CSV table of C-alpha atoms in Angstrom, one decimal:
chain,number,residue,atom,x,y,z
A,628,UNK,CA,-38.3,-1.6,-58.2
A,629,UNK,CA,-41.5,0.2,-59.1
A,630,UNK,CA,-44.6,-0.9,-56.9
A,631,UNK,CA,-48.5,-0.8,-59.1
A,632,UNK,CA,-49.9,0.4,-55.6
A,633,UNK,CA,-53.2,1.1,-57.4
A,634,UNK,CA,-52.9,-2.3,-58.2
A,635,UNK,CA,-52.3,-3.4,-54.8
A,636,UNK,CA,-55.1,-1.5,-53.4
A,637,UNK,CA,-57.5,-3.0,-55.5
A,638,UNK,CA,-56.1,-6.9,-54.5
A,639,UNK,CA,-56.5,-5.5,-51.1
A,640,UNK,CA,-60.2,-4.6,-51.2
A,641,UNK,CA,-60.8,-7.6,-53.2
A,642,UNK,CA,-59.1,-10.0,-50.9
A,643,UNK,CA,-60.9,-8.1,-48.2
A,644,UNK,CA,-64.3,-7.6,-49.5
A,645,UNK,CA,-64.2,-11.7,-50.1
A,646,UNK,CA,-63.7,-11.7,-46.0
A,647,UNK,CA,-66.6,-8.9,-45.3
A,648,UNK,CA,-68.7,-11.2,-47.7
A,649,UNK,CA,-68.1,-14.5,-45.4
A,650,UNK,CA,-68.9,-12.3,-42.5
A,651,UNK,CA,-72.4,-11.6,-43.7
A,652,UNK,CA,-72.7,-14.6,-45.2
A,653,UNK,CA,-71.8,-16.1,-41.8
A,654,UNK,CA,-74.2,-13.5,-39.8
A,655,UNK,CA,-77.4,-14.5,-42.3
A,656,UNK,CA,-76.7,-18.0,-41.9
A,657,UNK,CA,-77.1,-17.6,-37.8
A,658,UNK,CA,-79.8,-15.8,-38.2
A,659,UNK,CA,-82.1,-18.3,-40.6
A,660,UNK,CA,-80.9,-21.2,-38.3
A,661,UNK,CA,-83.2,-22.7,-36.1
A,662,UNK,CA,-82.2,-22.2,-32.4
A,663,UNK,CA,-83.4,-25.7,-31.4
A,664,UNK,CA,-80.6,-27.2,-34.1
A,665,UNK,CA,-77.7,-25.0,-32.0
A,666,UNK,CA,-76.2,-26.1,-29.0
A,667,UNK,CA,-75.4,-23.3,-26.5
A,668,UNK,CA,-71.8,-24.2,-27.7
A,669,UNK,CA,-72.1,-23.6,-30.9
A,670,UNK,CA,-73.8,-20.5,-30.0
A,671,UNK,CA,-71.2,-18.5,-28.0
A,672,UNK,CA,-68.4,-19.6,-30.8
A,673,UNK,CA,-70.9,-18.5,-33.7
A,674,UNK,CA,-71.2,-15.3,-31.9
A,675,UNK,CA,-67.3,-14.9,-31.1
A,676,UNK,CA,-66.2,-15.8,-34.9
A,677,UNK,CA,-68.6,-13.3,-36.0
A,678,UNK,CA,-67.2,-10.7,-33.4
A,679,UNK,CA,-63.9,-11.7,-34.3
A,680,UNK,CA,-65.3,-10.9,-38.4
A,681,UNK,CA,-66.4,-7.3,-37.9
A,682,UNK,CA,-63.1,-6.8,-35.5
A,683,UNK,CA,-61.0,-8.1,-38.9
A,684,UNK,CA,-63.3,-5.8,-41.3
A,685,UNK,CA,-63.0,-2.7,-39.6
A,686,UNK,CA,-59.2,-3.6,-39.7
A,687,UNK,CA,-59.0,-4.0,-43.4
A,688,UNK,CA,-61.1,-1.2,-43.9
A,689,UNK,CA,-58.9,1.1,-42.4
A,690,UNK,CA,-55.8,-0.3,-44.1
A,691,UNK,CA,-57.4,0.4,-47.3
A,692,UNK,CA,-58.4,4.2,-46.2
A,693,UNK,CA,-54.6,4.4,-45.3
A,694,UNK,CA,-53.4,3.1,-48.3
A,695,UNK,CA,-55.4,5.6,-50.6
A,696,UNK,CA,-54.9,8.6,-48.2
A,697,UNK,CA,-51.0,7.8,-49.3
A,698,UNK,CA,-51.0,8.2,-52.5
A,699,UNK,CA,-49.8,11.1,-54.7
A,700,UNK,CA,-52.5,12.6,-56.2
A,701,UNK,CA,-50.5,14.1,-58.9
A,702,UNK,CA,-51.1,14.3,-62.8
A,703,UNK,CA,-48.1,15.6,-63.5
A,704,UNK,CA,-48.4,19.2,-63.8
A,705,UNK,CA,-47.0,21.9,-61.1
A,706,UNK,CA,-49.7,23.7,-58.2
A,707,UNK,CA,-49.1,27.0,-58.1
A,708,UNK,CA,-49.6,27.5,-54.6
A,709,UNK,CA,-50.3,30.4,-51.9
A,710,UNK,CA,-48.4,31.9,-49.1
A,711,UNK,CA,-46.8,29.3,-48.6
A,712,UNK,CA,-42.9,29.6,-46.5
A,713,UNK,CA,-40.4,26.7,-45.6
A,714,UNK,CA,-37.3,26.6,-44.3
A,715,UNK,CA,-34.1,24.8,-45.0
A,716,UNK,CA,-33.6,23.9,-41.3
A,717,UNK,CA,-33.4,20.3,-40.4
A,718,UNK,CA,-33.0,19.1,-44.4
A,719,UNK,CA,-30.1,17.6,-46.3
A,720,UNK,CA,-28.4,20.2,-48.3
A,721,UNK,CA,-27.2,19.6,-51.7
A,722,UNK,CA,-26.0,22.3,-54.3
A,723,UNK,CA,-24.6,25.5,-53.3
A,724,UNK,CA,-26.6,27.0,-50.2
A,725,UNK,CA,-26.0,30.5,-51.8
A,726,UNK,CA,-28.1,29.6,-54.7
A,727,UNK,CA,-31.5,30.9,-54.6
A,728,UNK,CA,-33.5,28.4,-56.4
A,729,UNK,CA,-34.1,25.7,-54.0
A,730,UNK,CA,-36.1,22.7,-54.5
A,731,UNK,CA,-37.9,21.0,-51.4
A,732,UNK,CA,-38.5,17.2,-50.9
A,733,UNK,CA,-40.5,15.7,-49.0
A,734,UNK,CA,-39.5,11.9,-48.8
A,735,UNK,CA,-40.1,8.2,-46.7
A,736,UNK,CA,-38.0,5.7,-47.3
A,737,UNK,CA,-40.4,2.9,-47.4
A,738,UNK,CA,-42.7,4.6,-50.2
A,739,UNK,CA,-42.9,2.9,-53.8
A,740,UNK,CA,-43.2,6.6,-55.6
A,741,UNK,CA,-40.1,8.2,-54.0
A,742,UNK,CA,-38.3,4.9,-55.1
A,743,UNK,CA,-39.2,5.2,-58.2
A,744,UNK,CA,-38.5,9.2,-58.5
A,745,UNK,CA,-34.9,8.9,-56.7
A,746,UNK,CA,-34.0,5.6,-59.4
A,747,UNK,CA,-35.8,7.5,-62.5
A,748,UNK,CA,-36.0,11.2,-61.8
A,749,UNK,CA,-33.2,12.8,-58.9
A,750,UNK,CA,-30.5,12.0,-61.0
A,751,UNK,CA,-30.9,13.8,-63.6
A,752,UNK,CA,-32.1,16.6,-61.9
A,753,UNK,CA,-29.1,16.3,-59.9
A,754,UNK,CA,-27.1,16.2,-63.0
A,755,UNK,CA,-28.7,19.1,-65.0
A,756,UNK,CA,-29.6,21.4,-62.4
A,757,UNK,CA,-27.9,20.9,-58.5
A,758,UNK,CA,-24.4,20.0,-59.6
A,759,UNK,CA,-24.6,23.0,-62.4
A,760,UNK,CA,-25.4,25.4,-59.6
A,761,UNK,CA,-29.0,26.1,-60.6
A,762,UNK,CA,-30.8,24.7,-57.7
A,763,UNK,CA,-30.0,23.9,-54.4
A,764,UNK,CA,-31.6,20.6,-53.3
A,765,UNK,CA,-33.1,20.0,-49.7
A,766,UNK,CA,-34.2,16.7,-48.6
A,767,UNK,CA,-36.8,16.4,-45.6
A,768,UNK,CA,-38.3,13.3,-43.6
A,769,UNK,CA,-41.9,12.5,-43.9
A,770,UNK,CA,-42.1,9.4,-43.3
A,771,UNK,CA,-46.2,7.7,-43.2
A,772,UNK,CA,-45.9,6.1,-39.6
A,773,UNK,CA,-49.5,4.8,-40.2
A,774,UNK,CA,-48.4,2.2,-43.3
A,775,UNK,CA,-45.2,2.3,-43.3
A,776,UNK,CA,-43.6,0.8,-39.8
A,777,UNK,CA,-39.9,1.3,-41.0
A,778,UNK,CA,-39.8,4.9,-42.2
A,779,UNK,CA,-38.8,6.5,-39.5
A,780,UNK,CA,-35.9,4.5,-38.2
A,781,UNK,CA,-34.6,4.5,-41.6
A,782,UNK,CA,-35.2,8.4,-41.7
A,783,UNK,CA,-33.1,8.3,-38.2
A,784,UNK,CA,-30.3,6.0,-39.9
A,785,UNK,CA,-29.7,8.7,-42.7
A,786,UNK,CA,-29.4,11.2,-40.2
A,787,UNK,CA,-26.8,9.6,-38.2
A,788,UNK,CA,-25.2,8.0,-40.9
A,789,UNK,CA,-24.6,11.9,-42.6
A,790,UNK,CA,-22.6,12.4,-39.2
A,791,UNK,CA,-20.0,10.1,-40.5
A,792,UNK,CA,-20.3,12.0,-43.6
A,793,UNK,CA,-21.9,9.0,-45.2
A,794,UNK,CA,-25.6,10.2,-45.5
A,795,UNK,CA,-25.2,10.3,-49.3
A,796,UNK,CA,-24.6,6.3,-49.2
A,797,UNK,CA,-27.1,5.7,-47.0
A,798,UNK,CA,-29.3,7.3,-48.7
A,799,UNK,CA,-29.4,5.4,-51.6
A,800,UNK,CA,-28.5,1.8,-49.8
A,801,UNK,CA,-32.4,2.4,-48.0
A,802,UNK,CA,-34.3,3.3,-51.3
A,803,UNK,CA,-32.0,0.2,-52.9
A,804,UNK,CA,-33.5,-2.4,-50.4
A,805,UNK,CA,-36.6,-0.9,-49.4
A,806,UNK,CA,-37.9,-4.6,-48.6
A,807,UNK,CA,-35.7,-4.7,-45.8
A,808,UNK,CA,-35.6,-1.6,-43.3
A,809,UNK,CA,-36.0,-3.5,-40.3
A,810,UNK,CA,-33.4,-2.4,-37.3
A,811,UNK,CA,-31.2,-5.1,-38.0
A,812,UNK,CA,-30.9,-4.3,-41.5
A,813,UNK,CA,-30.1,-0.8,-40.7
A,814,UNK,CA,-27.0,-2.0,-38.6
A,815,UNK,CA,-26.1,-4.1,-41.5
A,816,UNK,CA,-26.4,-1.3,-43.6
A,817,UNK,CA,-23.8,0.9,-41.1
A,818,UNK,CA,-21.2,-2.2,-41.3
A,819,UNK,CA,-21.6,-2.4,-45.0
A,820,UNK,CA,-21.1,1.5,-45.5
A,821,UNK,CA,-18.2,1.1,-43.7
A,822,UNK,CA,-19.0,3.4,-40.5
A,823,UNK,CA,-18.3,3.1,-36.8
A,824,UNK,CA,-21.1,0.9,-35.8
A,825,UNK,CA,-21.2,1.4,-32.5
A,826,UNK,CA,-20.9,5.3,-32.5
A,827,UNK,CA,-23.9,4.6,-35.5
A,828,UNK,CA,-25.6,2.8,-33.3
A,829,UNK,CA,-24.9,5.1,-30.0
A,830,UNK,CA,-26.8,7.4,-32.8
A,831,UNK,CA,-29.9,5.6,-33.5
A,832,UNK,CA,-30.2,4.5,-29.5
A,833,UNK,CA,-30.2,8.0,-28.7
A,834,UNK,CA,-33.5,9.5,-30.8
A,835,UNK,CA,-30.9,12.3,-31.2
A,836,UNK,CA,-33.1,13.4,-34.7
A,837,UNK,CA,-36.3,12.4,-33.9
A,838,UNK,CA,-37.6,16.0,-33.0
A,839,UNK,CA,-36.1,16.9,-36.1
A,840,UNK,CA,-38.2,14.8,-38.3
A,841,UNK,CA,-41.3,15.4,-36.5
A,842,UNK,CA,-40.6,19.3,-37.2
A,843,UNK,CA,-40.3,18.1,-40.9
A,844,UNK,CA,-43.5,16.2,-40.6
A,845,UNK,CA,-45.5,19.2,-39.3
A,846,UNK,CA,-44.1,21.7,-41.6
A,847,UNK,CA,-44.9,19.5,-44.3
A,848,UNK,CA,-48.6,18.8,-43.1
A,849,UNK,CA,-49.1,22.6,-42.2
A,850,UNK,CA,-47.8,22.9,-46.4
A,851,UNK,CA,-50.7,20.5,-46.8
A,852,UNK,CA,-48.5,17.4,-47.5
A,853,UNK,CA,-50.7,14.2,-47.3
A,854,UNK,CA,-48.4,12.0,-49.2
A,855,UNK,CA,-45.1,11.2,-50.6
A,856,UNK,CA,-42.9,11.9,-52.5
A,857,UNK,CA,-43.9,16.0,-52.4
A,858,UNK,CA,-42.2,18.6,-53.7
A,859,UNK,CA,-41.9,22.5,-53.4
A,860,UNK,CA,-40.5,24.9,-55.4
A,861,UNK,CA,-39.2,28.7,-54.0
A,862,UNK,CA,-36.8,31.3,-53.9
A,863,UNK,CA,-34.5,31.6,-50.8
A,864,UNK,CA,-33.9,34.7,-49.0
A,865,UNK,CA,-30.6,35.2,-46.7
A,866,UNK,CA,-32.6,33.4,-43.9
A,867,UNK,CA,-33.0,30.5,-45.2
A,868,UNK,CA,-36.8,31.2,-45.7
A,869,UNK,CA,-38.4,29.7,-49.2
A,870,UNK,CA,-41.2,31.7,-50.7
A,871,UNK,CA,-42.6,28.5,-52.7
A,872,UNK,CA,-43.8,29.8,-56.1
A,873,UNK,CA,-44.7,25.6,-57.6
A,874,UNK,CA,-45.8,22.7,-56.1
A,875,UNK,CA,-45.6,18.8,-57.4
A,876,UNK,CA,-47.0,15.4,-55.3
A,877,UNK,CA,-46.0,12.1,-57.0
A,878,UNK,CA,-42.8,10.4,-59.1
A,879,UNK,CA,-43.2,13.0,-62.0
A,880,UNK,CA,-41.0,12.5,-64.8
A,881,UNK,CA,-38.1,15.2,-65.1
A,882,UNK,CA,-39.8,16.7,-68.1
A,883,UNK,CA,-42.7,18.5,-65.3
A,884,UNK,CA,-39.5,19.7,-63.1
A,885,UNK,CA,-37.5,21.0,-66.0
A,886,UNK,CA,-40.2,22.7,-67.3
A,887,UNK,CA,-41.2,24.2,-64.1
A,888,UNK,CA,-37.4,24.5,-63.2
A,889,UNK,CA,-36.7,26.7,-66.7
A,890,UNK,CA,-39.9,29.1,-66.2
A,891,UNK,CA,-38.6,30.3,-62.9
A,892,UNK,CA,-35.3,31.3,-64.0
A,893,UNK,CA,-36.2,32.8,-67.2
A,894,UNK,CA,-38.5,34.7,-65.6
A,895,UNK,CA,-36.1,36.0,-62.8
């Protein structure tokens, strides 16, 4: 289900400038108050609430700076950016891995955007360019820690769900019920994917792929990924290396990929 997260930043800073607006409000109110009309009571638990107020503003004020620093900035046309080299180590391959075009994502599974791009946008680029053997697909982990509690487990429970050969289905059960990523819900998720549960959960215990997805995150950030979903676009060599020619941030619609997508192989 789509998420209006502009509209849910702005109910955010309303809600929270209503709180700020109490605080002062609270804070003048001390302040015009006779001291005589104040026990020394009432004092220290005027001054506590009001500590307790700027502690909960500067709270909400950095979920709101979190919140905007995760969204795609995107207006739906590719960066052409510079120097810029990935690697398909420690992605989910899709496509032929002798193809050359390669398309890079950068993913979390508890973001509203990549929702919305894997539901609207993946499958027909899966269907027009991966399974036609034009691309080659790989799928990376960066999942916003900051905002986004769940990510990274689930990130962990598509990796050791692929080791049952099952990553696919996982995949798309996470962005299906991205509500509900809690650990619990991942084990579900193993038992109604069918896979060895304990050996899934052996997996997840372990941490085995954490490194792995930090890598991703730091390749991504040295890229100058801020947000998800984030995309790259590049020519691989016989290393594995990916000269990115075209860059995207956001759920764009297939029409920016395609045409992207089209003016790199016509001009090969």
């Amino acid at each position: 289900m789509y998420i209006n997260f502009i509209g849910l930043v702005k109910c955010n800073i309303k809600i929270n400038m209503r709180r700020i607006i109490a605080v002062f409000t609270a804070a003048f109110l001390f302040q015009v108050t006779p001291s005589f009309a104040r026990s020394d009571k009432m004092l220290e638990n005027e001054i506590a609430a009001l500590k307790e107020g700027q502690k909960a503003i500067q709270k909400d004020l950095q979920e709101i700076k979190n919140i905007l620093r995760s969204q795609p900035q995107g207006n739906g046309k590719p960066h052409v950016p510079q120097n810029i080299v990935l690697s398909v180590e420690g992605g989910e391959l899709q496509g032929n891995k002798n193809t050359k075009l390669t398309l890079i994502e950068y993913t979390d599974f508890q973001c509203p955007f990549c929702g919305k791009y894997v539901h609207d946008t993946y499958p027909i680029i899966k269907q027009d360019f991966i399974n036609t053997g034009k691309l080659k697909y790989v799928r990376k982990d960066f999942p916003l820690e900051s905002i986004h509690p769940y990510a990274f487990k689930a990130a962990e429970a598509s990796h050791c769900a692929q080791e049952q050969t099952k990553g696919a289905e996982m995949h798309k059960h996470l962005f299906d019920n991205q509500g509900q990523l809690s650990p619990a819900n991942l084990l579900e998720y193993a038992k109604v994917l069918a896979l060895d549960v304990d050996d899934f959960q052996k997996c997840m215990d372990s941490g085995k792929y954490a490194l792995q997805i930090r890598k991703n995150i730091t390749e991504a950030q040295s890229a100058g990924v801020t947000g998800t979903p984030s995309f790259f676009l590049g020519t691989s060599d016989i290393s594995g290396k990916i000269k990115v020619v075209r860059s995207f941030t956001g759920a764009q619609p297939f029409s920016s990929f395609k045409a992207a997508i089209d003016e790199v192989l016509n001009n090969r």
